[in-house]
XYZ file of C-alpha atoms in Angstrom:
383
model
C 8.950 69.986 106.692
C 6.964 67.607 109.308
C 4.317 66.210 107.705
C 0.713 68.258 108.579
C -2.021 65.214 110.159
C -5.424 65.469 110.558
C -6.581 64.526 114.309
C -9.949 63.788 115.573
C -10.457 64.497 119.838
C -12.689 62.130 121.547
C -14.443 63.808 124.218
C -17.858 62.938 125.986
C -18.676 66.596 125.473
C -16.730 70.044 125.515
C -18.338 70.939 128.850
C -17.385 72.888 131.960
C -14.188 71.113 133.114
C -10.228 70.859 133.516
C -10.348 67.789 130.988
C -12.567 69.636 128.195
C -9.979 72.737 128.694
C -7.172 70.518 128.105
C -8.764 68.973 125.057
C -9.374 72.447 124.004
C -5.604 73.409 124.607
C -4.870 70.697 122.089
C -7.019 71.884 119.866
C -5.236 75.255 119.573
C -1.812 74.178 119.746
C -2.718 71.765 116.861
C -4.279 74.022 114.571
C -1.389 76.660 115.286
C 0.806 74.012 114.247
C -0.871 73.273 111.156
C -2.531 70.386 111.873
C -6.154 69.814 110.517
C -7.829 68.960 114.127
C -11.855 67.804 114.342
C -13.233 67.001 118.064
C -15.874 64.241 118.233
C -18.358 64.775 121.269
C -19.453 61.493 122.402
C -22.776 62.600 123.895
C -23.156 66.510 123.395
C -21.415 69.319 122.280
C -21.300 71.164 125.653
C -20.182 75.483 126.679
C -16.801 74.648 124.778
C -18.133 73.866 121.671
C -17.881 77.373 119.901
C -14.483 77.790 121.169
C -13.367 75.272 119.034
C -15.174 76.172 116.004
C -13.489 79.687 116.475
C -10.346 77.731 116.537
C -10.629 76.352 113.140
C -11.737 72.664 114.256
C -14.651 71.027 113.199
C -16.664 69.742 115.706
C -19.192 67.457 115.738
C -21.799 65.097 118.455
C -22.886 61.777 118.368
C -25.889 62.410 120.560
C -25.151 59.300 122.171
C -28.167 59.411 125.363
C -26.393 58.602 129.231
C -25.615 55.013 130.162
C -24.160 52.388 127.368
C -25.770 51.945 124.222
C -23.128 49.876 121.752
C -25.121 50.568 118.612
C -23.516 54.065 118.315
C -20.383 52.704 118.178
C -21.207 52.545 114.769
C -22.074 56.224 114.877
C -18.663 56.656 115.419
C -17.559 54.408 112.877
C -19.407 55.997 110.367
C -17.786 59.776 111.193
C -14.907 58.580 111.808
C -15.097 57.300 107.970
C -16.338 60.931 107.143
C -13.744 62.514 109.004
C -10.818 60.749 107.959
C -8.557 61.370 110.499
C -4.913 60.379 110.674
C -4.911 59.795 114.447
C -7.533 59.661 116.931
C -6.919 60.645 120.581
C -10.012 59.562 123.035
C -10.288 61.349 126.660
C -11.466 59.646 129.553
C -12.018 55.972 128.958
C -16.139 56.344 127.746
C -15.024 57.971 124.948
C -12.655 55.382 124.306
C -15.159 52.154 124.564
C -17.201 54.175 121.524
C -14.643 56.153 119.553
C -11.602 53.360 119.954
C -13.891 50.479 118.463
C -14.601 52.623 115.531
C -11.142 53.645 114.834
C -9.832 49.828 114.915
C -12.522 48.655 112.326
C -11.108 51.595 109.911
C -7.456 50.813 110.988
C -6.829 54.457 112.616
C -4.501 54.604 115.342
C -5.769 55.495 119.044
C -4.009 57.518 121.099
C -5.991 57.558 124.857
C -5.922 60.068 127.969
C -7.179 58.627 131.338
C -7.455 62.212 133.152
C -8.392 61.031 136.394
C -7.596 57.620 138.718
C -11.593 56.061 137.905
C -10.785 53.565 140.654
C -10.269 55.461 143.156
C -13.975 56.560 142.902
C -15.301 53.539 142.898
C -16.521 51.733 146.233
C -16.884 48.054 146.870
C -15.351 45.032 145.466
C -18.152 44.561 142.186
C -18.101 48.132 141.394
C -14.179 48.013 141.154
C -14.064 44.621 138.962
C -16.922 45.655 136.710
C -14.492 48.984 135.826
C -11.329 47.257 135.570
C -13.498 44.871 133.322
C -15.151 47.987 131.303
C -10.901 49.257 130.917
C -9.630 46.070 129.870
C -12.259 45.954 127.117
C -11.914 49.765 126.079
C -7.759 49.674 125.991
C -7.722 46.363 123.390
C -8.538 49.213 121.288
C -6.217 51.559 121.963
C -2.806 51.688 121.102
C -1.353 54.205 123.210
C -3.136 54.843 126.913
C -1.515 57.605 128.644
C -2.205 58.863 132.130
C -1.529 62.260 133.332
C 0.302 61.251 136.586
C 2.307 58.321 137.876
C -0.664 57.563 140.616
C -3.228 56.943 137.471
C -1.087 54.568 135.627
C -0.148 52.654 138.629
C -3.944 52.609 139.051
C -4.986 51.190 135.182
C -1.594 48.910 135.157
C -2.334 46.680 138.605
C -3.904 43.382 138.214
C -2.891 43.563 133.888
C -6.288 45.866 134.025
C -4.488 48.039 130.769
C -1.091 46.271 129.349
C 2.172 48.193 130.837
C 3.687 48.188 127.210
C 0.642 49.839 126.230
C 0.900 53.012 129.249
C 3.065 56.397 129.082
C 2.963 59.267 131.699
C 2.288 62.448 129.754
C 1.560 65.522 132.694
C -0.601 67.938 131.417
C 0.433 71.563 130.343
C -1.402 74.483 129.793
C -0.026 77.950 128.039
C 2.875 79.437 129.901
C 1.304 82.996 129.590
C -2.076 84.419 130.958
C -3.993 86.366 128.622
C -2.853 89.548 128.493
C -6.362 91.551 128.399
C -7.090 90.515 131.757
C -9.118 93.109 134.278
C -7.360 94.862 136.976
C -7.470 93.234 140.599
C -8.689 96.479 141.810
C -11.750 95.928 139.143
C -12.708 92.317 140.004
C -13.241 92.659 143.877
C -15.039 95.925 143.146
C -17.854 93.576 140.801
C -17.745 91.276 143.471
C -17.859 93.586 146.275
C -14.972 92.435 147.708
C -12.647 95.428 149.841
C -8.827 95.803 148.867
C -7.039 94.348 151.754
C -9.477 91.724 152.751
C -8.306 88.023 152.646
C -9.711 86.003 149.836
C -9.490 82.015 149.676
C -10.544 80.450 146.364
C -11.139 77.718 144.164
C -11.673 76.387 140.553
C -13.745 73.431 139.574
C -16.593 71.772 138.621
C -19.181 71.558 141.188
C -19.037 68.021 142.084
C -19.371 65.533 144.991
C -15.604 63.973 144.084
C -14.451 68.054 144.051
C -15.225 68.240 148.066
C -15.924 71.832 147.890
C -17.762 71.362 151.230
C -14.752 70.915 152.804
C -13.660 74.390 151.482
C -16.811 75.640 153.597
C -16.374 74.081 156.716
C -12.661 74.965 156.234
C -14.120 78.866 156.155
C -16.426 78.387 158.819
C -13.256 77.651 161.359
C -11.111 80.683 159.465
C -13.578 83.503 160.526
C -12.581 82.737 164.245
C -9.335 84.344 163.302
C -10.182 86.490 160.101
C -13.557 86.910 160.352
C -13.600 89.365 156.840
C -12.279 86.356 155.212
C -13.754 85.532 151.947
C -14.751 82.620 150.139
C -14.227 82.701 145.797
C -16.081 79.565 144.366
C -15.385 79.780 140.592
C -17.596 77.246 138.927
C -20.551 75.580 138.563
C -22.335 71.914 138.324
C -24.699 70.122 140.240
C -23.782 70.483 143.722
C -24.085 74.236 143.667
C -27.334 74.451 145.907
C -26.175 71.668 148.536
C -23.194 73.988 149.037
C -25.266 77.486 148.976
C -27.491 75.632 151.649
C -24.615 74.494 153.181
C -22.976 78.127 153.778
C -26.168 79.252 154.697
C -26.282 76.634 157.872
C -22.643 77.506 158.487
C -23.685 81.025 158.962
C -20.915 82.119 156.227
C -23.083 82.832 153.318
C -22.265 86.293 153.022
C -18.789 85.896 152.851
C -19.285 83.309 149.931
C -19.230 84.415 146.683
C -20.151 81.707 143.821
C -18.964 83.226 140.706
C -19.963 80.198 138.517
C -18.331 79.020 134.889
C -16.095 81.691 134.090
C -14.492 81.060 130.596
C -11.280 83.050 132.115
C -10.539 82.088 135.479
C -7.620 83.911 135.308
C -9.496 86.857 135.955
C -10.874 85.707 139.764
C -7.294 83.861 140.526
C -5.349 87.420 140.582
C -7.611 88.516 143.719
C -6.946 85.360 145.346
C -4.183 85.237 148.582
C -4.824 81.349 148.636
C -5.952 78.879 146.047
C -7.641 75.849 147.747
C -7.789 72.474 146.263
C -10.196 69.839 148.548
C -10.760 67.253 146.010
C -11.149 63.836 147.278
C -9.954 62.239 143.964
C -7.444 63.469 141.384
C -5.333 63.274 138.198
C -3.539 66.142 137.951
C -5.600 69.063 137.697
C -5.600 71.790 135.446
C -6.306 74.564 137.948
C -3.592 74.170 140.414
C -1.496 74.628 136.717
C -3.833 77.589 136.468
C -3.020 78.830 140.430
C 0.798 78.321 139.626
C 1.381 80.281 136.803
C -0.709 83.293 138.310
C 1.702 82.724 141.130
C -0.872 82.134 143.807
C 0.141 80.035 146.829
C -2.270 76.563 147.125
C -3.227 74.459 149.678
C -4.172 71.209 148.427
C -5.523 67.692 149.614
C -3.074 65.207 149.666
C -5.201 63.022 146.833
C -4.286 61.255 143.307
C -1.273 63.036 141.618
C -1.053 65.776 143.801
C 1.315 64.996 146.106
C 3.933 63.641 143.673
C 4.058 67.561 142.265
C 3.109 69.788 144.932
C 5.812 69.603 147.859
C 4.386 70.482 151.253
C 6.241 73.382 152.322
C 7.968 74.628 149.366
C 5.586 75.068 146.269
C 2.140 74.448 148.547
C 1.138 73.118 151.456
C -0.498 69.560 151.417
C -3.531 68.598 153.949
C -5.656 65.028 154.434
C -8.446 64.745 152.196
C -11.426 65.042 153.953
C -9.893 66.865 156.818
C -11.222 70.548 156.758
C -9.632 71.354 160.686
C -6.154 70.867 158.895
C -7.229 72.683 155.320
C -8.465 75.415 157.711
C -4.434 75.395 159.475
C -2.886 75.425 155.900
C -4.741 77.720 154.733
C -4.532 79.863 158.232
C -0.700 79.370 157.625
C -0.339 81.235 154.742
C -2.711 84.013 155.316
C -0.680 84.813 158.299
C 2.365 84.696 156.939
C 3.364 87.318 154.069
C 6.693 86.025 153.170
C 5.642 82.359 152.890
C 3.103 83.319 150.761
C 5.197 85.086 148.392
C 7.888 82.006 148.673
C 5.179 79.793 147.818
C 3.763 81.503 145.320
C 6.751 82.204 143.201
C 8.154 78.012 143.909
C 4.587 77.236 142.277
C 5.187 79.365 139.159
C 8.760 78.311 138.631
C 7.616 74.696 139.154
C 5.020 75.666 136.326
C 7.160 77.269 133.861
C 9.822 74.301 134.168
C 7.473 71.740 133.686
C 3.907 71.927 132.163
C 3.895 74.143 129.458
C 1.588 73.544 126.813
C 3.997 73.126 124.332
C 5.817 70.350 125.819
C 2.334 68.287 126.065
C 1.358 69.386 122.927
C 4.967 67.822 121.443
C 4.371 64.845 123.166
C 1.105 63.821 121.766
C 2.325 64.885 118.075
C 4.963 62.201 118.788
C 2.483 59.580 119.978
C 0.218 60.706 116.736
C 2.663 59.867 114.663
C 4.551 57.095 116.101
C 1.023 55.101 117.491
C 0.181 52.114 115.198
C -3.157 51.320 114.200
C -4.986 48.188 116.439
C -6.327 45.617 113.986
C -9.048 43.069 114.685
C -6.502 40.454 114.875
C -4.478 42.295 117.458
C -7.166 43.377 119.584
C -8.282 39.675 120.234
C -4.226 38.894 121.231
């Protein structure tokens, strides 16, 4: 019988996100498995929290206030010694600077996620050095760092920023079914006021500057010349959502935007969608073209971060230039017109899906990492 482990997720919090829903994938699959599984929320416990706890993981915050404050990296150090954890896997490199530090003064192994490419976010020569810098000094205590797409370890690997021998490629995965409980389509236009028959292009994210959802907008604006019913699904929330109310307003499209916010089931708003719209300027690999894919919803996606190395323009999606809503508004124009593509697209997407990125197969890679991951001691960490 494999041996049971107890593993403690780093997270800054178990907020709204593709990340935290990952983390929380883990979580599940862990604790299905057996596993004894604790998350550790760097700053706050965030709208995820409970979902855990129903899970059967123990959860717990270090409070830790924004910006850097190294004094609770003895916070960590001290639940960490409380927790007792076989294996500690950190998400997103903050996490990592607090909860890897701890773990290497109580000789736990670290296992590390870098969900996104953190470089290409950053702008101007100091900016860039002072993060490679910052990832240099998290990874000496880490002694796995994975990355979720080629594009991100290229990223952490160039200039000996995080040690190749140190980087693996796991892609993420998310559960190969949708729940099965789900509303009819037929019942979520009707709460949204939405007609059977009219077009609907959506999206799923965090509202964020690096998400680009303006782009989605001004993508809109130039649809309703052709199909001016056309409607707009924004399915999240965050802190851009009144720049881009404001912004639909001055478009003159408000009505024909709906902003559902945080929905803990997404699945529910992607079945009404004809098009699933992705206008990111910076990604990993995100979680809700996964999402889009195995609801078997066509996507047209900026060609940013790990995208383009998964989604091939033409056969599973259709890829546009970040930034660029004229040509989102084509691709997306392309597939509305065009019934049979859609359906072509759509089914490519969920066969790419169920070949690839099941949960499972992530979740299997990780428990080999857990288990295989040596501990970083003080000695090593100053190599």
């Amino acid at each position: 019988m494999t041996e049971r482990l107890h593993i403690a997720h780093g997270v800054h919090s178990l907020d709204v996100g593709g990340l935290e829903r990952l983390a929380l994938g883990l979580v599940r699959s862990g604790i299905a498995a057996g596993h004894r599984v604790s998350v550790v929320c760097v700053e706050k416990p965030g709208r995820l929290a409970d979902e855990a706890v129903n899970a059967g993981a123990t959860v717990v915050s270090l409070g830790k206030p924004a910006g850097r404050h190294p004094a609770f990296i003895d916070h960590a150090a001290e639940t960490l010694a409380a927790l007792r954890p076989d294996a500690v896997h950190t998400h997103q490199i903050g996490a990592a600077w607090y909860l890897g530090q701890a773990a290497r003064r109580l000789g736990i192994p670290v296992v590390h996620t870098e969900h996104g490419n953190h470089f290409a976010r950053e702008h101007g020569f100091t900016r860039v050095l002072k993060a490679r810098l910052f990832f240099h000094a998290a990874a000496r205590s880490v002694g796995r760092f994975c990355c979720v797409s080629d594009e991100i370890a290229a990223a952490v690997t160039r200039w000996g920023t995080v040690p190749r021998s140190k980087v693996e490629v796991v892609p993420n995965g998310i559960p190969p079914e949708v729940p099965a409980d789900l509303p009819t389509p037929a019942a979520v236009r009707a709460s949204l006021g939405i007609l059977e028959g009219v077009p609907v292009v959506g999206t799923v994210g965090r509202l964020a500057e690096v998400k680009r959802q303006d782009v989605l907008l001004r993508a809109a604006a130039r649809l309703s010349r052709e199909f001016p019913d056309v409607r707009v699904l924004v399915v999240g929330d965050g802190p851009e959502r009144a720049t881009l109310e404001t912004l639909a307003r001055d478009l003159g499209i408000a009505p024909r935007v709906h902003f559902a916010g945080y929905r803990p089931r997404p699945e529910e708003l992607l079945q009404v969608m004809d098009v699933f719209a992705l206008t990111s300027r910076s990604e990993g690999f995100p979680v809700s073209l996964l999402e889009a894919w195995r609801a078997g919803v066509p996507v047209a996606c900026s060609a940013v971060g790990g995208i383009p190395a998964v989604v091939r323009s033409g056969v599973n999606g259709l890829l546009f230039p970040a930034g660029d809503d004229a040509a989102a508004a084509i691709a997306i124009a392309t597939v509305l017109r065009d019934p049979v593509l859609a359906t072509l697209l759509g089914s490519a997407g969920r066969d790419e899906f169920q070949r690839k990125y099941s949960l499972d197969r992530m979740a299997a890679e990780y428990d080999r990492l857990y288990r295989t991951t040596p501990a970083v001691g003080r000695t090593a960490a100053m190599l």
